[in-house]
mmCIF file of C-alpha atoms in Angstrom:
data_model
loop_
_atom_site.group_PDB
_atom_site.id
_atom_site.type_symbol
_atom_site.label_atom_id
_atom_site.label_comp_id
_atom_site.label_asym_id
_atom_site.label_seq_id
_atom_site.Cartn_x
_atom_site.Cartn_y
_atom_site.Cartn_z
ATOM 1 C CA UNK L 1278 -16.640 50.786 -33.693
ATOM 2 C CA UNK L 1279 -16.872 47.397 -35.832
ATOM 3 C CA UNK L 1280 -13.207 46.828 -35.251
ATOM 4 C CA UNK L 1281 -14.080 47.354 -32.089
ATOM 5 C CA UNK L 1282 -17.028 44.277 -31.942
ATOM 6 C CA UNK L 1283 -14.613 42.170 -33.913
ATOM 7 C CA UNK L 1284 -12.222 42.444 -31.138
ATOM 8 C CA UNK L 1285 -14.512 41.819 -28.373
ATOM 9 C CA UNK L 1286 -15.731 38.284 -29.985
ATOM 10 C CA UNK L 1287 -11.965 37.306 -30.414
ATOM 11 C CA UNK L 1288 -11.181 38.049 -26.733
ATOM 12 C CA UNK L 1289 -14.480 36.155 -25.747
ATOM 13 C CA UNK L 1290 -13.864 33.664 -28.288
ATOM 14 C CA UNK L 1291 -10.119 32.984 -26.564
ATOM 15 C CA UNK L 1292 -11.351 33.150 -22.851
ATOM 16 C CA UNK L 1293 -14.159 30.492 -23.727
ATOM 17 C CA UNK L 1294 -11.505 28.287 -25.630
ATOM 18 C CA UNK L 1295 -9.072 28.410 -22.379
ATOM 19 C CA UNK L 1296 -12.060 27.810 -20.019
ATOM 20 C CA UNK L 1297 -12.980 24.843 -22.216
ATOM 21 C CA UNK L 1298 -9.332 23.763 -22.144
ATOM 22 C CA UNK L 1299 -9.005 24.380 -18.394
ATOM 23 C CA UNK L 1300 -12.158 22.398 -17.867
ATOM 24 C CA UNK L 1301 -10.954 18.966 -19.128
ATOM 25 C CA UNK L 1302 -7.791 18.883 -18.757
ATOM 26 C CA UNK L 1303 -6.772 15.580 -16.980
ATOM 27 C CA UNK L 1304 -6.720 15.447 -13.191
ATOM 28 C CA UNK L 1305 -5.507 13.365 -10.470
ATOM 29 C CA UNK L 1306 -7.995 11.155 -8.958
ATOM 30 C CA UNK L 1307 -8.741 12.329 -5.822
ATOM 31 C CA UNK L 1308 -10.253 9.585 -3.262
ATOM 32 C CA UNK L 1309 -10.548 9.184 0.104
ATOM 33 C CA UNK L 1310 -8.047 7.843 2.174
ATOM 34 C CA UNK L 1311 -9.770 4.038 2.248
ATOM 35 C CA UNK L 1312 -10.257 4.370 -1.118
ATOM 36 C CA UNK L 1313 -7.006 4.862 -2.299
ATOM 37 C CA UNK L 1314 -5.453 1.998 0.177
ATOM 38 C CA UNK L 1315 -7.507 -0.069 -1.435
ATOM 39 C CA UNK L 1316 -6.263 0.639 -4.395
ATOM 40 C CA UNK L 1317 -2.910 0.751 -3.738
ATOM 41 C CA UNK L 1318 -2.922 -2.784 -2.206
ATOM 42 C CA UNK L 1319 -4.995 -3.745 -5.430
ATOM 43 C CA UNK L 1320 -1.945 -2.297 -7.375
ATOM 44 C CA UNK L 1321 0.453 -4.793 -5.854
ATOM 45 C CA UNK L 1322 3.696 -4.540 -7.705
ATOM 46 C CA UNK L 1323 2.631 -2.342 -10.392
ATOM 47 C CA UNK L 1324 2.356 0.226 -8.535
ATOM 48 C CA UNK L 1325 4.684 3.173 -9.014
ATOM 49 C CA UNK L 1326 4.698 5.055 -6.022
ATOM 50 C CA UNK L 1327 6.367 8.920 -6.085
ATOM 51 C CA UNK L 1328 7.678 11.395 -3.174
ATOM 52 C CA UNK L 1329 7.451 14.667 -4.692
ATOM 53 C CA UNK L 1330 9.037 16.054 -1.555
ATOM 54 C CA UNK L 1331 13.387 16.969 -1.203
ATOM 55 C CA UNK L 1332 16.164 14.611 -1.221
ATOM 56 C CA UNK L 1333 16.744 15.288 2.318
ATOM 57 C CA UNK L 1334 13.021 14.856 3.085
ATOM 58 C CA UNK L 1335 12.379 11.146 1.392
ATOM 59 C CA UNK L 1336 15.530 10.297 3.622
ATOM 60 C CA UNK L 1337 14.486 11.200 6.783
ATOM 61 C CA UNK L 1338 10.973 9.284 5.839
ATOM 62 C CA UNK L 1339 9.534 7.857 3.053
ATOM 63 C CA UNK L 1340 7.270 4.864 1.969
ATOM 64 C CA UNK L 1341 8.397 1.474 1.610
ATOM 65 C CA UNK L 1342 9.055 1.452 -2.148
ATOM 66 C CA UNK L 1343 8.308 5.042 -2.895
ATOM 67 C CA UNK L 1344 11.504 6.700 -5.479
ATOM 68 C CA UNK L 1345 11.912 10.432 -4.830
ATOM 69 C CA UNK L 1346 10.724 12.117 -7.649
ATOM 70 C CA UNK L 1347 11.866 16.060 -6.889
ATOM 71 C CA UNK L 1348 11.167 17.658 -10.271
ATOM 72 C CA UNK L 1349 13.054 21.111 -10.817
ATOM 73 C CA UNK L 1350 13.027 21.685 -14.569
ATOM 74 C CA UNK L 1351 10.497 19.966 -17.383
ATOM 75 C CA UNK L 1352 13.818 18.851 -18.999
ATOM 76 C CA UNK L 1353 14.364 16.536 -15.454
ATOM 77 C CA UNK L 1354 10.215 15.667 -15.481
ATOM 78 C CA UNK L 1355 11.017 14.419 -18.828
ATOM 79 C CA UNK L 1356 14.133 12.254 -17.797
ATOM 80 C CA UNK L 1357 12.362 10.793 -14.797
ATOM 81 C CA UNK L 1358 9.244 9.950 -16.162
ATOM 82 C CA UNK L 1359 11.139 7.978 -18.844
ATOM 83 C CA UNK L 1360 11.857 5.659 -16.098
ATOM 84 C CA UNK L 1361 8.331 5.170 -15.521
ATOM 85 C CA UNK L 1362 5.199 2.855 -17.044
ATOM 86 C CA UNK L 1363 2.931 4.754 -18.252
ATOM 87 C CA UNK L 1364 0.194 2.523 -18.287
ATOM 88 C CA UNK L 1365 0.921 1.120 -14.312
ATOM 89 C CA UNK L 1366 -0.494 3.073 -12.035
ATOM 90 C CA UNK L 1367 1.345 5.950 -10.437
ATOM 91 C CA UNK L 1368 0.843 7.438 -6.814
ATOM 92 C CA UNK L 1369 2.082 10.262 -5.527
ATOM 93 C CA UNK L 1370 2.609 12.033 -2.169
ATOM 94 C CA UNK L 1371 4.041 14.820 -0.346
ATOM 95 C CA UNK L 1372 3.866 16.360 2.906
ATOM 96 C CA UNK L 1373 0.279 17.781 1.947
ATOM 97 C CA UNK L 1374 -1.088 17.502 -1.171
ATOM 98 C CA UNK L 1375 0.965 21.225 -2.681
ATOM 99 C CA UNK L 1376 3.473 19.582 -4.301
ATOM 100 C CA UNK L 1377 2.296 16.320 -5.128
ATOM 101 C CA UNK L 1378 -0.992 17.827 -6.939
ATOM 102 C CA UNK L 1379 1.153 19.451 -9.281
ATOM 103 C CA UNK L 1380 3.661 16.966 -10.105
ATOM 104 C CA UNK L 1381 0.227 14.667 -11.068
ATOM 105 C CA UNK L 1382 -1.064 17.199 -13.377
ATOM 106 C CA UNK L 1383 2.284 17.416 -14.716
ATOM 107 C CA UNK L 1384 2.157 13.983 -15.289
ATOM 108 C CA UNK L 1385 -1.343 13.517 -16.600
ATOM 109 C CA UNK L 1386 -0.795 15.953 -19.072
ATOM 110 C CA UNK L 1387 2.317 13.882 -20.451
ATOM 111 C CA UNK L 1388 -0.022 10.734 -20.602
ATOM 112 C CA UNK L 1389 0.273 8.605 -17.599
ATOM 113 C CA UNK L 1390 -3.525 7.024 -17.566
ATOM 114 C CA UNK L 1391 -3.801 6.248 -13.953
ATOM 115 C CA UNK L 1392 -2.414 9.191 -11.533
ATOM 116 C CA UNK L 1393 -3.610 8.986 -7.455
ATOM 117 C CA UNK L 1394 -2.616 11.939 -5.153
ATOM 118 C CA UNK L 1395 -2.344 10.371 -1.336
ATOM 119 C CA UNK L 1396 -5.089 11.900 0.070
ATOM 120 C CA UNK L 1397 -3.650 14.225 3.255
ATOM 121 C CA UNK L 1398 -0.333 13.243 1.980
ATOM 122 C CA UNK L 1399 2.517 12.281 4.050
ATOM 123 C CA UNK L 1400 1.104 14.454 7.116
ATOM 124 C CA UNK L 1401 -1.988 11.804 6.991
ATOM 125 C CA UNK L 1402 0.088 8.788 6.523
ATOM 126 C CA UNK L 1403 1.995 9.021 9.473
ATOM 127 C CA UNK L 1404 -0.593 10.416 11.553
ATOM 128 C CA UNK L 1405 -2.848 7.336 11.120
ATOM 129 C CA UNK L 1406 0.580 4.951 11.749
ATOM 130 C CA UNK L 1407 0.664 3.836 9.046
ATOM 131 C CA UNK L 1408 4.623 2.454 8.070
ATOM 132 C CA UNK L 1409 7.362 4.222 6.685
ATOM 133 C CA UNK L 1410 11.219 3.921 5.738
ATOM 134 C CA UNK L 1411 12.640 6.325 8.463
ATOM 135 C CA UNK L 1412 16.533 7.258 9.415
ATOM 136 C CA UNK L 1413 15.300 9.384 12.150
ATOM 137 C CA UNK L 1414 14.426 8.512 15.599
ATOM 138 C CA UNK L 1415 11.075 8.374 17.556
ATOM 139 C CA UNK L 1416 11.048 11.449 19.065
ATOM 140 C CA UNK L 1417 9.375 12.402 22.323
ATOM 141 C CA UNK L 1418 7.736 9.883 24.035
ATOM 142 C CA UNK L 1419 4.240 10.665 25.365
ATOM 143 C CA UNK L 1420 5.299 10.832 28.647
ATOM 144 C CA UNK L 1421 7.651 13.725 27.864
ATOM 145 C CA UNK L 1422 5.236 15.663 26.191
ATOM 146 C CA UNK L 1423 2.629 15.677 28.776
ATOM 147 C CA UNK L 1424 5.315 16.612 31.425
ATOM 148 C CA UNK L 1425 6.120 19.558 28.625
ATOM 149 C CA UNK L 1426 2.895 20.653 29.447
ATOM 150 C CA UNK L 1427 2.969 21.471 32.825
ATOM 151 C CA UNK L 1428 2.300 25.021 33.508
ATOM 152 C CA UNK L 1429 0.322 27.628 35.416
ATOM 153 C CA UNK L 1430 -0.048 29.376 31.719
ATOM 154 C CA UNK L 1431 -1.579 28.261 28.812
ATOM 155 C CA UNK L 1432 0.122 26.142 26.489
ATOM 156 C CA UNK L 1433 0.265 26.338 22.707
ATOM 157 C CA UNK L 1434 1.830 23.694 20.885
ATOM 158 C CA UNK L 1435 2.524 23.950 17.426
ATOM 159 C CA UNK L 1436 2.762 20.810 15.074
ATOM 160 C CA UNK L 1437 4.925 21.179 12.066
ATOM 161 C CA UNK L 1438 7.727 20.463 9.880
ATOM 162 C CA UNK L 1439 10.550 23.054 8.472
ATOM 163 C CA UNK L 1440 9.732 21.277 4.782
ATOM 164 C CA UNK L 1441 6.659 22.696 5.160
ATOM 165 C CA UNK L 1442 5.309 26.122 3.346
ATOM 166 C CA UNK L 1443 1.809 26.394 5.413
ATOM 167 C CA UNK L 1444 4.116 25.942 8.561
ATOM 168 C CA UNK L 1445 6.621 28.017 7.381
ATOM 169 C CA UNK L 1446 4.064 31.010 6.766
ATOM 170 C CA UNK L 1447 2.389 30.588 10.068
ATOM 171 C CA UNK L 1448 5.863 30.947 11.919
ATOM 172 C CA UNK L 1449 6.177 34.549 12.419
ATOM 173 C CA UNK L 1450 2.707 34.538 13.591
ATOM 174 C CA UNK L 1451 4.015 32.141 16.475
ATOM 175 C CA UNK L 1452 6.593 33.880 17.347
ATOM 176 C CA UNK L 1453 5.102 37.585 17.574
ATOM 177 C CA UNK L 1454 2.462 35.284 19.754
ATOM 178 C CA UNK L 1455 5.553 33.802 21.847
ATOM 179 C CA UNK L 1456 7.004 37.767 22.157
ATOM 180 C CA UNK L 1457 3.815 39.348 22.601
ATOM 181 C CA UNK L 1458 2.253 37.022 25.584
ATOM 182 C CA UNK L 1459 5.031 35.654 27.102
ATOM 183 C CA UNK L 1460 3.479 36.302 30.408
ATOM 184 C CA UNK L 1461 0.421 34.094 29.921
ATOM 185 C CA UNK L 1462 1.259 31.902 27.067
ATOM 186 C CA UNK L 1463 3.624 29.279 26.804
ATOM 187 C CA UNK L 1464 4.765 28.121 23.329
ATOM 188 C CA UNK L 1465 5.834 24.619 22.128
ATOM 189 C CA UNK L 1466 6.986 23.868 18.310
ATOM 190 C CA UNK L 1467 7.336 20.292 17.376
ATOM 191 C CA UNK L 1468 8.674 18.845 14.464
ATOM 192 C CA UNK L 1469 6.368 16.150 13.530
ATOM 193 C CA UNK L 1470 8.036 14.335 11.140
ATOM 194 C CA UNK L 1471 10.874 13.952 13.985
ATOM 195 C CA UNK L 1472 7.832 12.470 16.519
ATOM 196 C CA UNK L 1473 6.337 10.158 14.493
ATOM 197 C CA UNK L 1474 4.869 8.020 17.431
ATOM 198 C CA UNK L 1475 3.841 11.263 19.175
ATOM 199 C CA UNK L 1476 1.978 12.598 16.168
ATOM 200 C CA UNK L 1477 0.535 8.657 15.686
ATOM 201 C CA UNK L 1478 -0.851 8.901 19.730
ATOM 202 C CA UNK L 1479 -2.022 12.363 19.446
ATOM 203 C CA UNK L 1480 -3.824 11.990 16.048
ATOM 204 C CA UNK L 1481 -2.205 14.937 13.886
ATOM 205 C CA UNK L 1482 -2.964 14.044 10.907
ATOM 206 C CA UNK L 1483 -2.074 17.356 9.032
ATOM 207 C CA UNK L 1484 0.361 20.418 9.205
ATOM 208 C CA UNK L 1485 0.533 22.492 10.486
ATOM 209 C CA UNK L 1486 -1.661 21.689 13.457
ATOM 210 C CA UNK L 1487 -1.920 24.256 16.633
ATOM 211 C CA UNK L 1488 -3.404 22.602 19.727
ATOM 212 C CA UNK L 1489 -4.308 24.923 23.128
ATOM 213 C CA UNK L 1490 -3.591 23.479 26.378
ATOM 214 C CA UNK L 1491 -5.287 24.543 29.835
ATOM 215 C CA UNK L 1492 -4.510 22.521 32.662
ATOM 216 C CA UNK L 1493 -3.015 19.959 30.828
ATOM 217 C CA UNK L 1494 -6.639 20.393 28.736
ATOM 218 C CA UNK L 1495 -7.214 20.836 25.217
ATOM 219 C CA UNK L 1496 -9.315 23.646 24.813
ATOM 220 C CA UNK L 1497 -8.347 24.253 21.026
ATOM 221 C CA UNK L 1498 -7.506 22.681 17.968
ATOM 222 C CA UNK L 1499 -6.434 23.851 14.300
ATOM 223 C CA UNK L 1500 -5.430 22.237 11.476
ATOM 224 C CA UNK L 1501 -3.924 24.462 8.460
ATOM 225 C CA UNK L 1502 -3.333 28.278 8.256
ATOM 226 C CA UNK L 1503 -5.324 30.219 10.814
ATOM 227 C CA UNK L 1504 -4.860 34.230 11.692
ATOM 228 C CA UNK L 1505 -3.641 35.856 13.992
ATOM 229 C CA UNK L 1506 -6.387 37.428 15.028
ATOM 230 C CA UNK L 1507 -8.076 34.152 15.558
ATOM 231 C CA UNK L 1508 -5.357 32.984 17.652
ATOM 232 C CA UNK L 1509 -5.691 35.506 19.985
ATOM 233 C CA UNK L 1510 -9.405 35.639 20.767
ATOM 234 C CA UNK L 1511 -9.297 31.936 21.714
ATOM 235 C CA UNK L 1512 -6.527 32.933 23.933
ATOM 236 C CA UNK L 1513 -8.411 35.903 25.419
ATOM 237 C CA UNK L 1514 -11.535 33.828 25.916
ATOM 238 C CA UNK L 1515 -9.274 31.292 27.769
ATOM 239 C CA UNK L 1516 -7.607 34.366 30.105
ATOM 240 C CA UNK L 1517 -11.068 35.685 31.023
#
């Protein structure tokens, strides 16, 4: 029975250590989206500005002066972070704030003193219009998208990107939807990050984003995962 005790204080002992560890290890700074322009602009030409997003992602759009910074192994965090000031400030961004949250830590913990997620990440950026390096085109104009809309059903248009994992998940969900209520719903996906001006007019400022059209009407609007179930009693209490 002593033994016993003895091991029960060690295990408490260790969990209290790791909470105490968990507790202060270093985080990013997380501000609000004026905030952290304003600090980026104070940064001027220090600042060290990271897409923690694919190759193929920071070419399609990136910021001005942003290096891609796609970590796979802590051998390659090592090698790029060499590259890097560690006592400049750093920002960091991806589509949300997934990946770039944990490439902060990441560097925190490897002693960068001054480590800002972009708050909403890329998804935010553009959605505000704010500027970006881009090798893809505008999209659909405004125009287009309202005459997309035309229909004696109800119109669900999805907002998101194929980068992205909360978009990704919600998929199958849209597409039993699509299947399921084909005779009442129609379905719309849109790649935002291919619309930029369209996502700037509309004011999606996050993926993915699901808005419900009657009449040309929005009657519904989500940003981020959402059920099924959810989905379809706003769709029912639209059909009544």
């Amino acid at each position: 029975m002593k033994n016993f005790k003895v091991c029960g204080f060690v295990l408490i002992a260790l969990f209290l250590q790791n909470l105490s560890f968990a507790q202060n290890s270093p985080k990013p700074d997380l501000l609000t989206f004026e905030q952290f322009e304003a600090k980026l602009a104070a940064a001027g030409k220090n600042a060290q500005i990271l897409d923690a997003r694919l190759p193929e992602e920071f070419t399609q759009n990136h910021l001005e002066g942003a290096v891609n910074f796609n970590i796979i192994s802590k051998e390659e965090l090592e090698k790029q972070s060499a590259r890097l000031d560690k006592n400049k400030p750093v920002f960091i961004y991806s589509i949300g704030s997934g990946r770039s949250s944990i490439l902060a830590k990441d560097l925190k913990n490897n002693g960068f003193k001054d480590v800002t997620v972009v708050p909403g990440g890329l998804s935010k950026w553009i959605g505000l219009g704010k500027p970006v390096i881009s090798t893809v085109g505008k999209g659909l104009s405004k125009e287009d998208y309202l005459a997309s809309l035309k229909s004696d059903k109800l119109v669900l248009v999805d907002f998101g990107s194929r980068y992205c994992p909360g978009c990704k998940k919600l998929d199958p969900t849209i597409d039993s939807l699509k299947n399921e209520q084909a005779g009442s719903l129609k379905v719309i996906k849109i790649e935002a990050y291919e619309n930029k001006d369209l996502v700037k007019q509309l004011g999606v400022v996050g993926l993915p984003t699901l808005i419900l059209y009657r009449n040309n009407e929005v009657v519904w609007e989500k940003k981020g995962g959402v059920s099924k179930a959810e989905i379809e009693k706003v769709i029912a209490g639209q059909t009544l």
